[in-house]
Amino acid sequence: MTGPAVILLGPMGAGKTSVGRELAARLDLPFEDLDALIVGAAGRSIPDLFATDGEDGFRALEASVLESALTASSGVLALGGGAVMHPDSRQRLRGGPIVLLEIDEPVAAERLGRGHGRPMLGGGEDPMPRWRELAAERGPVYRDLARWRVDAGHGTAAAVARAITDMMGQDLLSGPEEETA
Ligand SMILES: Nc1ncnc2c1ncn2[C@@H]1O[C@H](COP(=O)(O)OP(=O)(O)OP(=O)(O)O)[C@@H](O)[C@H]1O
Ligand SMILES: O=C(O)C1=C[C@@H](O)[C@@H](O)[C@H](O)C1
Ligand SMILES: [Mg+2]
């Protein structure tokens, strides 16, 4: 597969966008953020897309933008937190160079505040009950797809990017994981 050299996965607030940007700079590769690609393709914000098309509409658009990005991008691709919940997207991502950014709930709470601009967090006073629910539901899917996992809750985004390049080593330049079955 041509396609991204690294794909970042993880819950809201894990730092996929921030770490992805640092990682791309470190590797001298282009950076793409799936949420930004969706906003660019639709010409509307993510809260607006959720408000008018609902989560299902958003996921369908996200899946189609991801399909294109997996062909077009050859750099670092940061996913949205829920992108893997669409079965077509999961299928297309399987076997890719996927790194899971892991954080715990206190770190997420500190980073997300009231969850402004993240419709899946509900828009209420405290986004953390919903974050916890989503983390529990999505965690197994993330761990199943990820080839590497990194602690993204400590250190700067640049330090997390460095940990990723250390961990991936030679695999940064090799292709997809061979199918074994
Ligand atoms: N390693 C880090 N140290 C400190 N703050 C960080 C770190 N990584 C990200 N942040 C901060 O946490 C917030 C969320 O980060 P970011 O938007 O990169 O997360 P995300 O995983 O892309 O979230 P989403 O799924 O909503 O797109 C931002 O304010 C960012 O500056
Ligand atoms: O976790 C999610 O479901 C989402 C995460 C964001 O990156 C955006 O893709 C959107 O707000 C939905
Ligand atoms: Mg992001």
PDB file of C-alpha atoms and ligand atoms in Angstrom:
ATOM      1  CA  MET A   1       0.000   0.000   0.000  1.00  0.00           C
ATOM      2  CA  THR A   2       1.199   3.468  -0.708  1.00  0.00           C
ATOM      3  CA  GLY A   3      -0.422   5.788   1.759  1.00  0.00           C
ATOM      4  CA  PRO A   4       0.467   7.379   5.062  1.00  0.00           C
ATOM      5  CA  ALA A   5       3.791   6.567   6.725  1.00  0.00           C
ATOM      6  CA  VAL A   6       2.122   6.896  10.130  1.00  0.00           C
ATOM      7  CA  ILE A   7      -1.540   6.994  11.170  1.00  0.00           C
ATOM      8  CA  LEU A   8      -2.398   8.350  14.625  1.00  0.00           C
ATOM      9  CA  LEU A   9      -5.364   7.000  16.507  1.00  0.00           C
ATOM     10  CA  GLY A  10      -6.820   7.612  19.945  1.00  0.00           C
ATOM     11  CA  PRO A  11      -9.471   9.323  22.034  1.00  0.00           C
ATOM     12  CA  MET A  12     -10.354  13.006  21.980  1.00  0.00           C
ATOM     13  CA  GLY A  13      -7.625  14.983  23.685  1.00  0.00           C
ATOM     14  CA  ALA A  14      -4.909  12.368  23.154  1.00  0.00           C
ATOM     15  CA  GLY A  15      -3.025  14.834  20.972  1.00  0.00           C
ATOM     16  CA  LYS A  16      -3.426  13.229  17.535  1.00  0.00           C
ATOM     17  CA  THR A  17      -3.438  16.655  15.886  1.00  0.00           C
ATOM     18  CA  SER A  18      -0.703  18.216  18.049  1.00  0.00           C
ATOM     19  CA  VAL A  19       1.596  15.180  18.059  1.00  0.00           C
ATOM     20  CA  GLY A  20       0.912  14.532  14.375  1.00  0.00           C
ATOM     21  CA  ARG A  21       2.099  17.989  13.439  1.00  0.00           C
ATOM     22  CA  GLU A  22       5.297  17.563  15.488  1.00  0.00           C
ATOM     23  CA  LEU A  23       5.891  14.087  14.106  1.00  0.00           C
ATOM     24  CA  ALA A  24       5.498  15.235  10.502  1.00  0.00           C
ATOM     25  CA  ALA A  25       7.965  18.078  11.092  1.00  0.00           C
ATOM     26  CA  ARG A  26      10.403  15.673  12.708  1.00  0.00           C
ATOM     27  CA  LEU A  27      10.161  13.266   9.755  1.00  0.00           C
ATOM     28  CA  ASP A  28      10.021  16.047   7.170  1.00  0.00           C
ATOM     29  CA  LEU A  29       6.781  14.619   5.824  1.00  0.00           C
ATOM     30  CA  PRO A  30       3.441  16.276   5.037  1.00  0.00           C
ATOM     31  CA  PHE A  31       0.834  16.365   7.789  1.00  0.00           C
ATOM     32  CA  GLU A  32      -2.866  15.703   7.242  1.00  0.00           C
ATOM     33  CA  ASP A  33      -5.607  15.856   9.849  1.00  0.00           C
ATOM     34  CA  LEU A  34      -8.758  13.939   8.973  1.00  0.00           C
ATOM     35  CA  ASP A  35     -11.022  16.442  10.784  1.00  0.00           C
ATOM     36  CA  ALA A  36      -9.462  19.317   8.829  1.00  0.00           C
ATOM     37  CA  LEU A  37      -9.849  17.391   5.555  1.00  0.00           C
ATOM     38  CA  ILE A  38     -13.543  16.827   6.336  1.00  0.00           C
ATOM     39  CA  VAL A  39     -14.121  20.502   7.115  1.00  0.00           C
ATOM     40  CA  GLY A  40     -12.298  21.422   3.893  1.00  0.00           C
ATOM     41  CA  ALA A  41     -14.334  18.954   1.807  1.00  0.00           C
ATOM     42  CA  ALA A  42     -17.699  19.972   3.293  1.00  0.00           C
ATOM     43  CA  GLY A  43     -17.011  23.676   3.682  1.00  0.00           C
ATOM     44  CA  ARG A  44     -18.695  23.447   7.107  1.00  0.00           C
ATOM     45  CA  SER A  45     -17.516  23.046  10.679  1.00  0.00           C
ATOM     46  CA  ILE A  46     -17.713  19.743  12.531  1.00  0.00           C
ATOM     47  CA  PRO A  47     -20.397  20.978  14.986  1.00  0.00           C
ATOM     48  CA  ASP A  48     -22.428  22.191  11.997  1.00  0.00           C
ATOM     49  CA  LEU A  49     -22.084  18.830  10.224  1.00  0.00           C
ATOM     50  CA  PHE A  50     -23.270  16.987  13.347  1.00  0.00           C
ATOM     51  CA  ALA A  51     -26.158  19.425  13.818  1.00  0.00           C
ATOM     52  CA  THR A  52     -27.472  19.058  10.266  1.00  0.00           C
ATOM     53  CA  ASP A  53     -26.505  15.494   9.257  1.00  0.00           C
ATOM     54  CA  GLY A  54     -26.286  13.754  12.631  1.00  0.00           C
ATOM     55  CA  GLU A  55     -23.538  11.377  13.678  1.00  0.00           C
ATOM     56  CA  ASP A  56     -24.389   8.893  10.905  1.00  0.00           C
ATOM     57  CA  GLY A  57     -24.080  11.575   8.218  1.00  0.00           C
ATOM     58  CA  PHE A  58     -20.789  12.734   9.682  1.00  0.00           C
ATOM     59  CA  ARG A  59     -19.409   9.175   9.826  1.00  0.00           C
ATOM     60  CA  ALA A  60     -20.347   8.520   6.191  1.00  0.00           C
ATOM     61  CA  LEU A  61     -18.556  11.684   5.063  1.00  0.00           C
ATOM     62  CA  GLU A  62     -15.614  10.884   7.341  1.00  0.00           C
ATOM     63  CA  ALA A  63     -15.335   7.388   5.824  1.00  0.00           C
ATOM     64  CA  SER A  64     -15.284   8.739   2.293  1.00  0.00           C
ATOM     65  CA  VAL A  65     -12.710  11.448   3.098  1.00  0.00           C
ATOM     66  CA  LEU A  66     -10.586   8.839   4.888  1.00  0.00           C
ATOM     67  CA  GLU A  67     -10.731   6.540   1.866  1.00  0.00           C
ATOM     68  CA  SER A  68      -9.258   9.309  -0.290  1.00  0.00           C
ATOM     69  CA  ALA A  69      -6.675  10.281   2.339  1.00  0.00           C
ATOM     70  CA  LEU A  70      -5.422   6.722   2.597  1.00  0.00           C
ATOM     71  CA  THR A  71      -4.525   6.867  -1.072  1.00  0.00           C
ATOM     72  CA  ALA A  72      -3.464  10.490  -1.365  1.00  0.00           C
ATOM     73  CA  SER A  73      -1.457  10.987   1.811  1.00  0.00           C
ATOM     74  CA  SER A  74       2.125   9.801   2.094  1.00  0.00           C
ATOM     75  CA  GLY A  75       2.929  11.532   5.355  1.00  0.00           C
ATOM     76  CA  VAL A  76       1.487  11.577   8.854  1.00  0.00           C
ATOM     77  CA  LEU A  77      -2.293  11.243   9.093  1.00  0.00           C
ATOM     78  CA  ALA A  78      -4.116  12.104  12.333  1.00  0.00           C
ATOM     79  CA  LEU A  79      -7.562  10.511  12.581  1.00  0.00           C
ATOM     80  CA  GLY A  80     -10.619  11.831  14.405  1.00  0.00           C
ATOM     81  CA  GLY A  81     -11.424   9.997  17.635  1.00  0.00           C
ATOM     82  CA  GLY A  82     -14.438   8.171  16.198  1.00  0.00           C
ATOM     83  CA  ALA A  83     -13.227   7.427  12.662  1.00  0.00           C
ATOM     84  CA  VAL A  84     -12.649   3.758  13.451  1.00  0.00           C
ATOM     85  CA  MET A  85     -16.286   3.259  14.425  1.00  0.00           C
ATOM     86  CA  HIS A  86     -17.349   3.050  10.760  1.00  0.00           C
ATOM     87  CA  PRO A  87     -16.931  -0.551   9.576  1.00  0.00           C
ATOM     88  CA  ASP A  88     -15.630   0.453   6.120  1.00  0.00           C
ATOM     89  CA  SER A  89     -13.018   2.699   7.716  1.00  0.00           C
ATOM     90  CA  ARG A  90     -11.943  -0.031  10.116  1.00  0.00           C
ATOM     91  CA  GLN A  91     -11.521  -2.409   7.228  1.00  0.00           C
ATOM     92  CA  ARG A  92      -9.463   0.090   5.211  1.00  0.00           C
ATOM     93  CA  LEU A  93      -7.218   0.915   8.174  1.00  0.00           C
ATOM     94  CA  ARG A  94      -6.455  -2.659   9.153  1.00  0.00           C
ATOM     95  CA  GLY A  95      -2.776  -3.537   8.743  1.00  0.00           C
ATOM     96  CA  GLY A  96      -1.724   0.114   8.390  1.00  0.00           C
ATOM     97  CA  PRO A  97       1.118   1.821  10.280  1.00  0.00           C
ATOM     98  CA  ILE A  98      -1.162   2.742  13.163  1.00  0.00           C
ATOM     99  CA  VAL A  99      -0.007   4.248  16.460  1.00  0.00           C
ATOM    100  CA  LEU A 100      -2.436   4.507  19.381  1.00  0.00           C
ATOM    101  CA  LEU A 101      -1.987   7.589  21.577  1.00  0.00           C
ATOM    102  CA  GLU A 102      -3.065   6.646  25.078  1.00  0.00           C
ATOM    103  CA  ILE A 103      -4.166   9.046  27.834  1.00  0.00           C
ATOM    104  CA  ASP A 104      -6.073   8.584  31.048  1.00  0.00           C
ATOM    105  CA  GLU A 105      -9.153  10.408  32.169  1.00  0.00           C
ATOM    106  CA  PRO A 106      -7.542  13.131  34.329  1.00  0.00           C
ATOM    107  CA  VAL A 107      -5.302  14.163  31.405  1.00  0.00           C
ATOM    108  CA  ALA A 108      -8.299  14.234  29.059  1.00  0.00           C
ATOM    109  CA  ALA A 109     -10.254  16.351  31.567  1.00  0.00           C
ATOM    110  CA  GLU A 110      -7.421  18.849  31.799  1.00  0.00           C
ATOM    111  CA  ARG A 111      -7.045  19.102  28.023  1.00  0.00           C
ATOM    112  CA  LEU A 112     -10.674  19.148  26.919  1.00  0.00           C
ATOM    113  CA  GLY A 113     -12.211  21.624  29.349  1.00  0.00           C
ATOM    114  CA  ARG A 114     -15.929  21.664  28.548  1.00  0.00           C
ATOM    115  CA  GLY A 115     -15.390  19.893  25.240  1.00  0.00           C
ATOM    116  CA  HIS A 116     -16.076  22.955  23.122  1.00  0.00           C
ATOM    117  CA  GLY A 117     -16.266  22.123  19.371  1.00  0.00           C
ATOM    118  CA  ARG A 118     -16.509  18.374  20.025  1.00  0.00           C
ATOM    119  CA  PRO A 119     -20.174  17.453  19.559  1.00  0.00           C
ATOM    120  CA  MET A 120     -19.707  13.843  20.700  1.00  0.00           C
ATOM    121  CA  LEU A 121     -18.998  15.200  24.192  1.00  0.00           C
ATOM    122  CA  GLY A 122     -22.531  16.539  24.478  1.00  0.00           C
ATOM    123  CA  GLY A 123     -22.037  20.261  25.049  1.00  0.00           C
ATOM    124  CA  GLY A 124     -22.862  20.135  28.777  1.00  0.00           C
ATOM    125  CA  GLU A 125     -20.980  21.358  31.833  1.00  0.00           C
ATOM    126  CA  ASP A 126     -18.946  18.195  32.257  1.00  0.00           C
ATOM    127  CA  PRO A 127     -17.872  16.265  29.143  1.00  0.00           C
ATOM    128  CA  MET A 128     -16.080  13.565  31.105  1.00  0.00           C
ATOM    129  CA  PRO A 129     -18.914  11.044  31.682  1.00  0.00           C
ATOM    130  CA  ARG A 130     -19.376  10.898  27.916  1.00  0.00           C
ATOM    131  CA  TRP A 131     -15.618  10.790  27.283  1.00  0.00           C
ATOM    132  CA  ARG A 132     -15.368   7.842  29.701  1.00  0.00           C
ATOM    133  CA  GLU A 133     -18.204   6.025  27.960  1.00  0.00           C
ATOM    134  CA  LEU A 134     -16.654   6.541  24.518  1.00  0.00           C
ATOM    135  CA  ALA A 135     -13.209   5.501  25.785  1.00  0.00           C
ATOM    136  CA  ALA A 136     -14.663   2.253  27.153  1.00  0.00           C
ATOM    137  CA  GLU A 137     -16.542   1.515  23.939  1.00  0.00           C
ATOM    138  CA  ARG A 138     -13.726   2.428  21.562  1.00  0.00           C
ATOM    139  CA  GLY A 139     -10.697   1.279  23.543  1.00  0.00           C
ATOM    140  CA  PRO A 140     -10.863  -2.351  22.363  1.00  0.00           C
ATOM    141  CA  VAL A 141     -11.269  -1.227  18.735  1.00  0.00           C
ATOM    142  CA  TYR A 142      -8.276   1.119  19.035  1.00  0.00           C
ATOM    143  CA  ARG A 143      -6.109  -1.581  20.619  1.00  0.00           C
ATOM    144  CA  ASP A 144      -7.105  -4.127  18.021  1.00  0.00           C
ATOM    145  CA  LEU A 145      -6.086  -1.877  15.109  1.00  0.00           C
ATOM    146  CA  ALA A 146      -2.931  -0.340  16.605  1.00  0.00           C
ATOM    147  CA  ARG A 147       0.476  -1.781  15.797  1.00  0.00           C
ATOM    148  CA  TRP A 148       2.138   0.472  18.402  1.00  0.00           C
ATOM    149  CA  ARG A 149       0.914   2.197  21.580  1.00  0.00           C
ATOM    150  CA  VAL A 150       2.451   5.257  23.189  1.00  0.00           C
ATOM    151  CA  ASP A 151       1.857   7.107  26.465  1.00  0.00           C
ATOM    152  CA  ALA A 152       0.626  10.477  25.190  1.00  0.00           C
ATOM    153  CA  GLY A 153      -0.312  11.827  28.608  1.00  0.00           C
ATOM    154  CA  HIS A 154       3.115  12.923  29.784  1.00  0.00           C
ATOM    155  CA  GLY A 155       5.652  15.235  28.176  1.00  0.00           C
ATOM    156  CA  THR A 156       5.193  17.712  25.369  1.00  0.00           C
ATOM    157  CA  ALA A 157       3.704  16.844  21.981  1.00  0.00           C
ATOM    158  CA  ALA A 158       7.269  16.993  20.584  1.00  0.00           C
ATOM    159  CA  ALA A 159       8.446  14.473  23.203  1.00  0.00           C
ATOM    160  CA  VAL A 160       5.585  12.127  22.312  1.00  0.00           C
ATOM    161  CA  ALA A 161       6.544  12.466  18.623  1.00  0.00           C
ATOM    162  CA  ARG A 162      10.131  11.546  19.515  1.00  0.00           C
ATOM    163  CA  ALA A 163       8.913   8.500  21.461  1.00  0.00           C
ATOM    164  CA  ILE A 164       6.980   7.414  18.370  1.00  0.00           C
ATOM    165  CA  THR A 165       9.966   7.620  16.030  1.00  0.00           C
ATOM    166  CA  ASP A 166      12.092   5.725  18.587  1.00  0.00           C
ATOM    167  CA  MET A 167       9.449   3.041  18.891  1.00  0.00           C
ATOM    168  CA  MET A 168       8.750   2.614  15.180  1.00  0.00           C
ATOM    169  CA  GLY A 169      12.407   2.598  14.167  1.00  0.00           C
ATOM    170  CA  GLN A 170      12.964   0.810  10.877  1.00  0.00           C
ATOM    171  CA  ASP A 171       9.238   0.213  10.440  1.00  0.00           C
ATOM    172  CA  LEU A 172       8.825   3.904   9.651  1.00  0.00           C
ATOM    173  CA  LEU A 173      10.063   3.249   6.158  1.00  0.00           C
ATOM    174  CA  SER A 174       8.622  -0.184   5.506  1.00  0.00           C
ATOM    175  CA  GLY A 175       5.194  -0.926   4.102  1.00  0.00           C
ATOM    176  CA  PRO A 176       2.114  -2.452   5.673  1.00  0.00           C
ATOM    177  CA  GLU A 177       2.146  -5.424   7.993  1.00  0.00           C
ATOM    178  CA  GLU A 178       2.081  -8.687   6.038  1.00  0.00           C
ATOM    179  CA  GLU A 179      -1.137 -10.655   6.273  1.00  0.00           C
ATOM    180  CA  THR A 180      -0.406 -13.862   8.175  1.00  0.00           C
ATOM    181  CA  ALA A 181      -3.670 -15.743   7.793  1.00  0.00           C
TER     182      ALA A 181
HETATM  183  N1  LIG B   1       1.573  16.154  24.899  1.00  0.00           N
HETATM  184  C1  LIG B   1       0.790  17.186  25.195  1.00  0.00           C
HETATM  185  N2  LIG B   1       1.058  17.939  26.278  1.00  0.00           N
HETATM  186  C2  LIG B   1       0.264  18.955  26.625  1.00  0.00           C
HETATM  187  N3  LIG B   1      -0.857  19.321  25.960  1.00  0.00           N
HETATM  188  C3  LIG B   1      -1.176  18.625  24.876  1.00  0.00           C
HETATM  189  C4  LIG B   1      -0.378  17.523  24.435  1.00  0.00           C
HETATM  190  N4  LIG B   1      -0.965  16.991  23.328  1.00  0.00           N
HETATM  191  C5  LIG B   1      -2.057  17.735  23.106  1.00  0.00           C
HETATM  192  N5  LIG B   1      -2.188  18.710  24.024  1.00  0.00           N
HETATM  193  C6  LIG B   1      -3.287  19.707  24.122  1.00  0.00           C
HETATM  194  O1  LIG B   1      -4.481  18.967  24.312  1.00  0.00           O
HETATM  195  C7  LIG B   1      -5.549  19.526  23.554  1.00  0.00           C
HETATM  196  C8  LIG B   1      -6.095  18.442  22.617  1.00  0.00           C
HETATM  197  O2  LIG B   1      -5.062  18.077  21.689  1.00  0.00           O
HETATM  198  P1  LIG B   1      -5.395  17.680  20.184  1.00  0.00           P
HETATM  199  O3  LIG B   1      -6.403  18.605  19.607  1.00  0.00           O
HETATM  200  O4  LIG B   1      -4.081  17.544  19.493  1.00  0.00           O
HETATM  201  O5  LIG B   1      -6.052  16.243  20.439  1.00  0.00           O
HETATM  202  P2  LIG B   1      -6.758  15.277  19.405  1.00  0.00           P
HETATM  203  O6  LIG B   1      -6.369  13.910  19.811  1.00  0.00           O
HETATM  204  O7  LIG B   1      -6.411  15.709  18.025  1.00  0.00           O
HETATM  205  O8  LIG B   1      -8.299  15.514  19.714  1.00  0.00           O
HETATM  206  P3  LIG B   1      -9.590  15.300  18.717  1.00  0.00           P
HETATM  207  O9  LIG B   1      -9.904  13.839  18.700  1.00  0.00           O
HETATM  208  O10 LIG B   1     -10.686  16.078  19.371  1.00  0.00           O
HETATM  209  O11 LIG B   1      -9.216  15.829  17.369  1.00  0.00           O
HETATM  210  C9  LIG B   1      -4.966  20.734  22.821  1.00  0.00           C
HETATM  211  O12 LIG B   1      -5.271  21.883  23.571  1.00  0.00           O
HETATM  212  C10 LIG B   1      -3.462  20.486  22.825  1.00  0.00           C
HETATM  213  O13 LIG B   1      -2.730  21.685  22.840  1.00  0.00           O
HETATM  214  O1  LIG B   2     -14.459  11.132  18.883  1.00  0.00           O
HETATM  215  C1  LIG B   2     -15.258  11.532  17.983  1.00  0.00           C
HETATM  216  O2  LIG B   2     -16.277  10.906  17.696  1.00  0.00           O
HETATM  217  C2  LIG B   2     -14.933  12.766  17.259  1.00  0.00           C
HETATM  218  C3  LIG B   2     -13.660  13.292  17.371  1.00  0.00           C
HETATM  219  C4  LIG B   2     -13.219  14.487  16.653  1.00  0.00           C
HETATM  220  O3  LIG B   2     -11.872  14.292  16.233  1.00  0.00           O
HETATM  221  C5  LIG B   2     -14.122  14.784  15.445  1.00  0.00           C
HETATM  222  O4  LIG B   2     -13.894  13.847  14.412  1.00  0.00           O
HETATM  223  C6  LIG B   2     -15.558  14.753  15.840  1.00  0.00           C
HETATM  224  O5  LIG B   2     -15.779  15.774  16.797  1.00  0.00           O
HETATM  225  C7  LIG B   2     -15.966  13.386  16.403  1.00  0.00           C
HETATM  226 MG    MG B   3      -7.543  16.277  16.375  1.00  0.00          MG
END
